[in-house]
Coordinates of C-alpha atoms and ligand atoms in Angstrom, one line a residue:
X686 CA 0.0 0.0 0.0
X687 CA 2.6 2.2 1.0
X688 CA 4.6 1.6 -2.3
X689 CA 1.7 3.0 -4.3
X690 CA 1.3 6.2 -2.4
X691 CA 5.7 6.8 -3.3
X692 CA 4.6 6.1 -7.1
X693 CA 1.7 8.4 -7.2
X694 CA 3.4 10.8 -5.9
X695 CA 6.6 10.5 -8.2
X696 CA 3.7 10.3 -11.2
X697 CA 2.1 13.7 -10.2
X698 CA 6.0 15.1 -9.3
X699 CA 7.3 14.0 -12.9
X700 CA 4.5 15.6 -14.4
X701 CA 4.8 19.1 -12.4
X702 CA 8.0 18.5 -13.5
X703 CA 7.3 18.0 -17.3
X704 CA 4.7 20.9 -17.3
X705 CA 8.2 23.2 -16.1
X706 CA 10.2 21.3 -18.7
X707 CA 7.2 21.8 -21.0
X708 CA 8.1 26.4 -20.5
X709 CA 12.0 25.7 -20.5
X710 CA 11.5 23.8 -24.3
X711 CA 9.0 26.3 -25.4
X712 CA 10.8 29.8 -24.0
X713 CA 14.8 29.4 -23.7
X714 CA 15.6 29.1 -27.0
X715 CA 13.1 32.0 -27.5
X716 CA 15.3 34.1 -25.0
X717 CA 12.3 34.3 -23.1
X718 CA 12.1 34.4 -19.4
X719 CA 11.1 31.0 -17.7
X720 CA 9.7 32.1 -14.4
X721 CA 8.7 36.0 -14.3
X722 CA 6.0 35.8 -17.2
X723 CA 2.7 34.1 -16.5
X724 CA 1.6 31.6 -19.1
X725 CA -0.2 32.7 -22.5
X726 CA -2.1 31.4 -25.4
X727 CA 0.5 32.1 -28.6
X728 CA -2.1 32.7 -31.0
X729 CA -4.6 35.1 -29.0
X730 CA -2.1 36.2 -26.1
X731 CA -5.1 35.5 -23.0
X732 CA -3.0 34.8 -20.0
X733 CA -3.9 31.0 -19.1
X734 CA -5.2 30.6 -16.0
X735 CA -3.5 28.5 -13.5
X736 CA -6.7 25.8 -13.1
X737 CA -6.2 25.0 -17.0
X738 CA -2.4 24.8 -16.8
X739 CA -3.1 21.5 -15.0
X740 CA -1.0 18.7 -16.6
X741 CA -2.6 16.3 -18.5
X742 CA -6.0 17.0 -17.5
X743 CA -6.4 20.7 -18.2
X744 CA -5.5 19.0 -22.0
X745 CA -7.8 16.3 -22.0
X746 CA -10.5 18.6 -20.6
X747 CA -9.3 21.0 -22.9
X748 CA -9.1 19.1 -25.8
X749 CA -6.0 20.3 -26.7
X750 CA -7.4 23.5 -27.4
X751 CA -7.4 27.4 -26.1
X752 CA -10.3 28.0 -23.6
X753 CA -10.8 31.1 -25.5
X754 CA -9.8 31.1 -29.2
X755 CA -9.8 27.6 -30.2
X756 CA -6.0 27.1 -31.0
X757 CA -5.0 23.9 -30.8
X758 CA -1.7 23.3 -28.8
X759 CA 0.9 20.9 -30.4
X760 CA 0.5 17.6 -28.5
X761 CA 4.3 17.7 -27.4
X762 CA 2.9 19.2 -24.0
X763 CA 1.3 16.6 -23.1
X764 CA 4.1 13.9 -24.2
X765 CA 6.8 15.8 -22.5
X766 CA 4.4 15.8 -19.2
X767 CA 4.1 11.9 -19.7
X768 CA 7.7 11.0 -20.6
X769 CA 8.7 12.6 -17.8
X770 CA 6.6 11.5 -15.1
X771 CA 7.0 7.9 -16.9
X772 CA 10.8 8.6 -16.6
X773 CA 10.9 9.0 -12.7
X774 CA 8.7 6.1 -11.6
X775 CA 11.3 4.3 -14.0
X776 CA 14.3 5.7 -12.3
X777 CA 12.5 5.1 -8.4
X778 CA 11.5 1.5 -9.6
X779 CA 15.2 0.4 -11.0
X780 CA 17.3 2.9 -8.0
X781 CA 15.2 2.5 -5.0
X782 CA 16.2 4.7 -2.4
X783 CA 18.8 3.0 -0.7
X784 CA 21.1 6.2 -1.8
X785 CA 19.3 8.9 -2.1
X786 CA 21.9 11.4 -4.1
X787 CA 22.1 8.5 -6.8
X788 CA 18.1 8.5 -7.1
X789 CA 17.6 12.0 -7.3
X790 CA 20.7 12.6 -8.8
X791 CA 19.2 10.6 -12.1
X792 CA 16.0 12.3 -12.0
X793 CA 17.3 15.6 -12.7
X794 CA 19.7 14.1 -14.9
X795 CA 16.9 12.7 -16.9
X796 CA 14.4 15.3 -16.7
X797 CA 17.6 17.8 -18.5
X798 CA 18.2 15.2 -21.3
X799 CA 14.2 15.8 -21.8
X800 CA 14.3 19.8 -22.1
X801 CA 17.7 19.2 -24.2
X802 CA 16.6 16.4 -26.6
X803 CA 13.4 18.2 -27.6
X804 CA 15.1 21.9 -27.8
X805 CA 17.8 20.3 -29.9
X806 CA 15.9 18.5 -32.3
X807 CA 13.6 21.7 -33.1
X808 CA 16.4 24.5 -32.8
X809 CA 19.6 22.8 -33.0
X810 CA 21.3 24.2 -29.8
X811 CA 21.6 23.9 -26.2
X812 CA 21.0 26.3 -24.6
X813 CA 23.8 27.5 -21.8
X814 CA 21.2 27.8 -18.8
X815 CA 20.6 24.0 -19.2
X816 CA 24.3 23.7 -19.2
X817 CA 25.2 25.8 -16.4
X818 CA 22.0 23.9 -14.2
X819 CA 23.5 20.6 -15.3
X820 CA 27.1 21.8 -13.7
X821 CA 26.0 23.2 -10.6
X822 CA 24.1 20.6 -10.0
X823 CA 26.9 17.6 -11.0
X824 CA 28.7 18.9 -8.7
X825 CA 26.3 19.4 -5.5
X826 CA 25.5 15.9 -6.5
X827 CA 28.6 14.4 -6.5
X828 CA 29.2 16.2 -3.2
X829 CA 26.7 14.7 -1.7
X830 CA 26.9 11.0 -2.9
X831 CA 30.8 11.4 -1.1
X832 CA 29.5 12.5 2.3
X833 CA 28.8 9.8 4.5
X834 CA 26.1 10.4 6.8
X835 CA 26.7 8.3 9.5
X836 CA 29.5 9.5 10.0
X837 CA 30.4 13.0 8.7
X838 CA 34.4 12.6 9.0
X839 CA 34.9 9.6 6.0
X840 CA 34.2 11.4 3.1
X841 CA 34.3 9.5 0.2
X842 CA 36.8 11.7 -2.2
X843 CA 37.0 9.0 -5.1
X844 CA 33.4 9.9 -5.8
X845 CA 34.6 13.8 -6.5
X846 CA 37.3 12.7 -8.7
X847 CA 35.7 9.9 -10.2
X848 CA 33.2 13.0 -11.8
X849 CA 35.4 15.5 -12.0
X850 CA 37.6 13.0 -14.3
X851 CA 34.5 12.6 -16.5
X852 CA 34.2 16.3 -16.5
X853 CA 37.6 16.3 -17.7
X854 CA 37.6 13.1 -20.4
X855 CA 33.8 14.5 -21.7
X856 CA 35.1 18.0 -22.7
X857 CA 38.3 17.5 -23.9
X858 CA 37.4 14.6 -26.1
X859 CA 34.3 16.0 -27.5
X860 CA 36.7 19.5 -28.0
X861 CA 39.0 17.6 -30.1
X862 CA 36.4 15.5 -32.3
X863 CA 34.9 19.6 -32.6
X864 CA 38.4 20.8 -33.7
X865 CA 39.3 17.7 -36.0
X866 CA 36.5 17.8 -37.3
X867 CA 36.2 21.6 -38.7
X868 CA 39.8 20.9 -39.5
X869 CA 39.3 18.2 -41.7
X870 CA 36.0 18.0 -43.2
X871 CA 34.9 21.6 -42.8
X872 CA 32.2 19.9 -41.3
X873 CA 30.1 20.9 -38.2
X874 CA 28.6 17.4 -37.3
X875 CA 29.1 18.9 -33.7
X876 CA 29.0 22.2 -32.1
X877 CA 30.6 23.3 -28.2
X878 CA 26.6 22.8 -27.0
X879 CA 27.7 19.0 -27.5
X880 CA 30.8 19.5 -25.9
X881 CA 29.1 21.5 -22.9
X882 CA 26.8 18.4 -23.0
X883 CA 29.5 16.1 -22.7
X884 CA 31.0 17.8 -20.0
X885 CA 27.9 17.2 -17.8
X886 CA 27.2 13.7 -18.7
X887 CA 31.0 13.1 -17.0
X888 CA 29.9 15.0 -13.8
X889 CA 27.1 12.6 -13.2
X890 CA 28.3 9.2 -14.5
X891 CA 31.9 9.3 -13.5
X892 CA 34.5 8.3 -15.8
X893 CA 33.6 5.1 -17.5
X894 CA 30.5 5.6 -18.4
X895 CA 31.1 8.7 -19.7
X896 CA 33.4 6.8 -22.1
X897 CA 30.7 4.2 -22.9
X898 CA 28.0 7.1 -23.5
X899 CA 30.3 8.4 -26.1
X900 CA 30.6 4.8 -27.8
X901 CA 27.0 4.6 -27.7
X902 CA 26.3 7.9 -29.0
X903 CA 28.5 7.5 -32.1
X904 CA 26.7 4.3 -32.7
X905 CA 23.6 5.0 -32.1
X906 CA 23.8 8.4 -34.2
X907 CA 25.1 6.5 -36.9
X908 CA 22.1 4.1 -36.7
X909 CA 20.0 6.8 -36.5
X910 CA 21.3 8.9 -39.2
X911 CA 21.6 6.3 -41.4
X912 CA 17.7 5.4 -40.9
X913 CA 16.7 9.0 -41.6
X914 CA 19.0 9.5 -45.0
X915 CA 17.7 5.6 -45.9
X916 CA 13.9 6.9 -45.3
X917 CA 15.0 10.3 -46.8
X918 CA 13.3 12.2 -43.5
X919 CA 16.9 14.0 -43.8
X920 CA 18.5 14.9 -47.1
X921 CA 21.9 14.6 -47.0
X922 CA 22.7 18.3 -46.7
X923 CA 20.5 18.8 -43.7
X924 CA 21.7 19.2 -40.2
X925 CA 21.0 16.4 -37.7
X926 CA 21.5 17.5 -33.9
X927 CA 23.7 15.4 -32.4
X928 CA 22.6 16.1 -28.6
X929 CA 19.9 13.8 -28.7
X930 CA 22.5 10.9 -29.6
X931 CA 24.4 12.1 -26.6
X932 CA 21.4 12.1 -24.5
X933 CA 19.9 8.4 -25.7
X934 CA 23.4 7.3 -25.4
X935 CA 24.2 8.6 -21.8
X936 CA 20.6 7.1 -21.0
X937 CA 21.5 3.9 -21.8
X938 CA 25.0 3.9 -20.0
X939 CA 23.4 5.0 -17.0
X940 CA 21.2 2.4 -16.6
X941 CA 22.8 -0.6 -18.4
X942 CA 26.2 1.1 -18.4
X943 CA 27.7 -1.2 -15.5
X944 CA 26.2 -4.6 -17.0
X945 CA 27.4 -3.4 -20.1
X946 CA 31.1 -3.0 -19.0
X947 CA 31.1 -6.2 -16.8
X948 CA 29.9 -7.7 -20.1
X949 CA 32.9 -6.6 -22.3
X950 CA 35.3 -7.6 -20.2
X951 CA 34.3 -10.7 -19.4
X952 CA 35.0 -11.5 -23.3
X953 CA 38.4 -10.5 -22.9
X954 CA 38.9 -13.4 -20.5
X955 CA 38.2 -16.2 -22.1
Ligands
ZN1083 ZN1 -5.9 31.5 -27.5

């Protein structure tokens, strides 16, 4: 009984959650301030009032549409409000809570890759207050996954530098790729947003799975990119983002990355 009360609650967090994510998508890349201005219908400018900014019910009540002109608004709200609530009771059902920092740590982790994947696919950038969110936050996390609370005096230091190495090994190595690659192929498969990125994927996952989310993400953008050339969705002049490979790929090192690992090198033995 008690166990359904903890999801419920996560459900209704993740999607307070994905209603906020829902402003960050919609206004940062717009410049727009996220918390000052009240919400507003984009087509006929009525302020929205806060009993139909509800998630997911004010839009199935709703239908989608503007209480007073009609306008229909994209379903995207309502998938982001979803994925993310979706998303926690994921993370609380495969974490737990038997360490807290780790648990929470993921969430906001994962509610980030949600803002970024979206913004990225749409305007092809990331914007620096995500970035600057995602490094405060590494590091208060990785603070507090090191302190041990029974006992205040053992902190745990290899946790700090175990994140501030993937800091280190996410930048530099995306930098480099960056620089080869206008170098080379005066191409800008990558921009310093996906560098940025990479640089707060290594705060939260430490060191090695930092280096398995960049494996993953070259593979999996490959995959992908060769799936929308195939089905011609791309052309092969257009731009594809590449922070929503870094974000799938981090995703999946972060919550098969140690099974993964164990995985490989257990080849290597026999
Ligand atoms: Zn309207």
């Amino acid at each position: 009984m008690e166990n359904y009360i903890i999801y419920t609650f996560i459900f209704l967090l993740g999607l307070a959650i994905g209603s906020f994510l829902n402003v960050v998508i919609y206004r940062l890349p717009k410049g727009e301030e996220i918390v000052i201005k009240p919400s507003h219908c984009m087509k006929c400018g009525e302020r929205i009032k806060p009993y139909d900014l509800l998630p997911v019910i004010s839009y199935i009540i709703l239908r989608g549409k503007c209480r007073y002109c009609g306008e229909k608004f994209s379903i995207q709200y309502l998938l982001v409000e979803l994925l993310t609530a979706i998303s926690l009771v994921g993370i609380y059902f495969a974490f737990g809570w038997t360490s807290p920092a780790d648990t929470i740590a993921m969430m906001v982790l994962v509610s980030m890759f949600i803002a970024i994947f979206v913004i990225d696919v749409y305007h092809y950038i990331i914007p620096n207050e995500i970035i600057v969110f995602g490094l405060v936050s590494g590091v208060i996390f990785s603070i507090l996954k090191g302190v041990n609370f029974n006992n205040l005096s053992l902190f745990n230091w290899d946790v700090l530098k175990d994140s501030g190495l993937g800091l280190v090994v996410g930048i530099s190595v995306f930098f480099l790729i960056v620089i080869l690659g206008e170098w080379f192929m005066k191409a800008e498969a990558m921009g310093m947003g996906d560098v940025k990125l990479m640089g707060v994927v290594g705060l939260f996952l430490g060191f090695k799975l930092t280096v398995l989310s960049m494996f993953l993400a070259f593979i999996i953008g490959s995959i992908i990119s060769i799936f929308l050339l195939v089905t011609k969705i791309k052309g092969r002049r257009d731009q594809i983002p590449f922070g929503p490979f870094i974000v799938l790929g981090s995703m999946v090192a972060a919550i098969w990355g140690t099974q993964i690992l164990s995985w490989y090198f257990s080849l290597g033995r026999i």
